[in-house]
């Protein structure tokens, strides 16, 4: 009986260590994904601002052209 309990404890200890390792790996993956999403979000914001500026400049240029005629 004691040998069975010891074997089960050894098995559970190993499973626990594997689980801890996997959890650490997932934490690293999550951090990397958050960084990637942050960079993408920043790039999107820059493009949106550039497009907004381009639209504003385009509208101003269009109204200036119309006023000159």
Backbone as a printed PyTorch tensor [residue, N CA C, xyz], in Angstrom:
tensor([[[  0.8300,  -1.1980,   0.0000],
         [  0.0000,   0.0000,   0.0000],
         [  0.8750,   1.2630,   0.0000]],

        [[  1.9000,   1.2860,   0.8310],
         [  2.7770,   2.4440,   0.9110],
         [  3.4910,   2.6800,  -0.4210]],

        [[  3.8790,   1.6180,  -1.0810],
         [  4.5630,   1.7480,  -2.3740],
         [  3.6180,   2.3760,  -3.4080]],

        [[  2.3540,   2.0240,  -3.3770],
         [  1.3750,   2.5930,  -4.3010],
         [  1.1830,   4.0900,  -4.0370]],

        [[  1.1050,   4.4470,  -2.7550],
         [  0.9610,   5.8530,  -2.3930],
         [  2.1840,   6.6540,  -2.8350]],

        [[  3.3590,   6.0710,  -2.6280],
         [  4.5970,   6.7520,  -3.0320],
         [  4.6460,   6.9110,  -4.5520]],

        [[  4.2260,   5.8860,  -5.2730],
         [  4.2150,   5.9490,  -6.7350],
         [  3.2400,   7.0280,  -7.2110]],

        [[  2.0900,   7.0860,  -6.5570],
         [  1.0960,   8.0980,  -6.9320],
         [  1.6080,   9.5040,  -6.6220]],

        [[  2.2570,   9.6670,  -5.4800],
         [  2.8360,  10.9590,  -5.1180],
         [  3.8980,  11.3760,  -6.1360]],

        [[  4.7220,  10.4430,  -6.5460],
         [  5.7520,  10.7290,  -7.5520],
         [  5.1030,  11.1510,  -8.8650]],

        [[  4.0570,  10.4520,  -9.2590],
         [  3.3450,  10.7760, -10.4930],
         [  2.7060,  12.1730, -10.4150]],

        [[  2.0700,  12.4540,  -9.2900],
         [  1.4390,  13.7620,  -9.1200],
         [  2.4740,  14.8890,  -9.0770]],

        [[  3.5890,  14.6370,  -8.4530],
         [  4.6700,  15.6260,  -8.3950],
         [  5.1680,  15.9340,  -9.7990]],

        [[  5.3510,  14.8990, -10.5900],
         [  5.8030,  15.0800, -11.9720],
         [  4.7570,  15.8580, -12.7720]],

        [[  3.4890,  15.4900, -12.6350],
         [  2.4130,  16.1920, -13.3350],
         [  2.3420,  17.6650, -12.9160]],

        [[  2.5500,  17.9080, -11.6320],
         [  2.5260,  19.2760, -11.1240],
         [  3.6640,  20.0900, -11.7310]],

        [[  4.8430,  19.5100, -11.7980],
         [  5.9880,  20.2050, -12.3810],
         [  5.7540,  20.4860, -13.8700]],

        [[  5.1940,  19.5150, -14.5750],
         [  4.8860,  19.7190, -15.9900],
         [  3.8460,  20.8300, -16.1580]],

        [[  2.8570,  20.8320, -15.2980],
         [  1.8290,  21.8700, -15.3410],
         [  2.4090,  23.2490, -15.0710]],

        [[  3.2950,  23.3360, -14.0970],
         [  3.9420,  24.6210, -13.7820],
         [  4.7720,  25.1020, -14.9730]],

        [[  5.4680,  24.1840, -15.6130],
         [  6.2680,  24.5470, -16.7870],
         [  5.3880,  25.0390, -17.9250]],

        [[  4.2850,  24.3540, -18.1520],
         [  3.3520,  24.7520, -19.2170],
         [  2.7260,  26.1100, -18.9030]],

        [[  2.3900,  26.3360, -17.6440],
         [  1.8140,  27.6160, -17.2380],
         [  2.8120,  28.7550, -17.4800]],

        [[  4.0660,  28.5240, -17.1620],
         [  5.0970,  29.5380, -17.4040],
         [  5.2360,  29.8030, -18.9030]],

        [[  5.1750,  28.7440, -19.7040],
         [  5.2580,  28.8840, -21.1590],
         [  4.0710,  29.7090, -21.6880]],

        [[  2.8920,  29.4240, -21.1870],
         [  1.7000,  30.1730, -21.6070],
         [  1.7920,  31.6370, -21.1810]],

        [[  2.3390,  31.8930, -20.0090],
         [  2.5340,  33.2700, -19.5540],
         [  3.4590,  34.0250, -20.5040]],

        [[  4.5360,  33.3560, -20.9480],
         [  5.4620,  33.9890, -21.9000],
         [  4.7620,  34.2450, -23.2350]],

        [[  3.9860,  33.2700, -23.6970],
         [  3.2520,  33.4480, -24.9450],
         [  2.2480,  34.6000, -24.8400]],

        [[  1.5740,  34.6820, -23.6990],
         [  0.5940,  35.7490, -23.4910],
         [  1.2830,  37.1130, -23.5140]],

        [[  2.4240,  37.2230, -22.8580],
         [  3.1590,  38.4900, -22.8350],
         [  3.6120,  38.8700, -24.2440]],

        [[  4.0980,  37.8880, -24.9970],
         [  4.5360,  38.1660, -26.3680],
         [  3.3610,  38.5970, -27.2350]],

        [[  2.2250,  37.9590, -27.0570],
         [  1.0420,  38.3200, -27.8340],
         [  0.5510,  39.7130, -27.4710]],

        [[  0.5890,  40.0500, -26.1810],
         [  0.1890,  41.3970, -25.7620],
         [  1.0970,  42.4530, -26.3920]],

        [[  2.4000,  42.1850, -26.4340],
         [  3.3430,  43.1220, -27.0500],
         [  3.0490,  43.2780, -28.5310]],

        [[  2.7640,  42.1720, -29.2000],
         [  2.4430,  42.2140, -30.6270],
         [  1.1770,  43.0210, -30.8630]],

        [[  0.1540,  42.7710, -30.0580],
         [ -1.1000,  43.5130, -30.2090],
         [ -0.9050,  45.0020, -29.9300]],

        [[ -0.0510,  45.3160, -28.9760],
         [  0.2310,  46.7140, -28.6680],
         [  0.9150,  47.3990, -29.8490]],

        [[  1.8690,  46.7070, -30.4700],
         [  2.5450,  47.2790, -31.6480],
         [  1.5590,  47.4570, -32.7990]],

        [[  0.7010,  46.4630, -33.0160],
         [ -0.2890,  46.5580, -34.0870],
         [ -1.2360,  47.7120, -33.8180]],

        [[ -1.6740,  47.8400, -32.5740],
         [ -2.5820,  48.9200, -32.2040],
         [ -1.9340,  50.2810, -32.4430]],

        [[ -0.6710,  50.3980, -32.0900],
         [  0.0530,  51.6440, -32.3130],
         [  0.1720,  51.9620, -33.7940]],

        [[  0.4680,  50.9510, -34.5960],
         [  0.5740,  51.1520, -36.0410],
         [ -0.7800,  51.5500, -36.6250]],

        [[ -1.8380,  50.9310, -36.1390],
         [ -3.1880,  51.2860, -36.6010],
         [ -3.5080,  52.7380, -36.2690]],

        [[ -3.1450,  53.1550, -35.0660],
         [ -3.4180,  54.5280, -34.6440],
         [ -2.6800,  55.5240, -35.5290]],

        [[ -1.4200,  55.2350, -35.8250],
         [ -0.6400,  56.1220, -36.6930],
         [ -1.2920,  56.2090, -38.0740]],

        [[ -1.6700,  55.0600, -38.6290],
         [ -2.2940,  55.0620, -39.9530],
         [ -3.6260,  55.8020, -39.9480]],

        [[ -4.4140,  55.6080, -38.8910],
         [ -5.6870,  56.3160, -38.7850],
         [ -5.4600,  57.8260, -38.7150]],

        [[ -4.4460,  58.2410, -37.9580],
         [ -4.1360,  59.6650, -37.8720],
         [ -3.6540,  60.2120, -39.2070]],

        [[ -2.8160,  59.4430, -39.8970],
         [ -2.3430,  59.8760, -41.2100],
         [ -3.4980,  59.9620, -42.2020]],

        [[ -4.3790,  58.9970, -42.1540],
         [ -5.5420,  59.0290, -43.0400],
         [ -6.4500,  60.2040, -42.6980]],

        [[ -6.6090,  60.4950, -41.4280],
         [ -7.4080,  61.6440, -41.0180],
         [ -6.7890,  62.9350, -41.4980]],

        [[ -5.4810,  63.0430, -41.3890],
         [ -4.7680,  64.2240, -41.8630],
         [ -4.8700,  64.3250, -43.3760]],

        [[ -4.7200,  63.1980, -44.0590],
         [ -4.8080,  63.1880, -45.5170],
         [ -6.2060,  63.5820, -45.9540]],

        [[ -7.2280,  63.0920, -45.2620],
         [ -8.6030,  63.4610, -45.6020],
         [ -8.8410,  64.9410, -45.3680]],

        [[ -8.3440,  65.4390, -44.2550],
         [ -8.5090,  66.8670, -43.9420],
         [ -7.7840,  67.7050, -44.9780]],

        [[ -6.5420,  67.3300, -45.3280],
         [ -5.7870,  68.0750, -46.3410],
         [ -6.4630,  67.9800, -47.6980]],

        [[ -6.9950,  66.8330, -48.0230],
         [ -7.6910,  66.6530, -49.2900],
         [ -8.9330,  67.5100, -49.3630]],

        [[ -9.6640,  67.6090, -48.2670],
         [-10.8730,  68.4280, -48.2490],
         [-10.5090,  69.9070, -48.3470]],

        [[ -9.4330,  70.3120, -47.6760],
         [ -9.0160,  71.7160, -47.7460],
         [ -8.5500,  72.0490, -49.1530]],

        [[ -7.7810,  71.1490, -49.7520],
         [ -7.2820,  71.4020, -51.1080],
         [ -8.4500,  71.4620, -52.0860]],

        [[ -9.4360,  70.6150, -51.8900],
         [-10.6140,  70.6260, -52.7480],
         [-11.3960,  71.9010, -52.6140]],

        [[-11.5530,  72.4220, -51.4130],
         [-12.2980,  73.6570, -51.2170],
         [-11.5130,  74.8570, -51.7160]],

        [[-10.1680,  74.8030, -51.6190],
         [ -9.3400,  75.8850, -52.1390],
         [ -9.4160,  75.9140, -53.6570]],

        [[ -9.4370,  74.7480, -54.2790],
         [ -9.5170,  74.6590, -55.7240],
         [-10.8670,  75.2020, -56.1970]],

        [[-11.9310,  74.8480, -55.4840],
         [-13.2630,  75.3150, -55.8480],
         [-13.3620,  76.8250, -55.6800]],

        [[-12.7350,  77.3790, -54.6800],
         [-12.7850,  78.8240, -54.4100],
         [-12.0190,  79.5980, -55.4730]],

        [[-10.9730,  78.9870, -56.0370],
         [-10.1630,  79.6570, -57.0430],
         [-10.9030,  79.7450, -58.3700]],

        [[-11.8790,  78.8980, -58.6000],
         [-12.6230,  78.9240, -59.8850],
         [-13.6980,  79.8920, -59.8190]]])
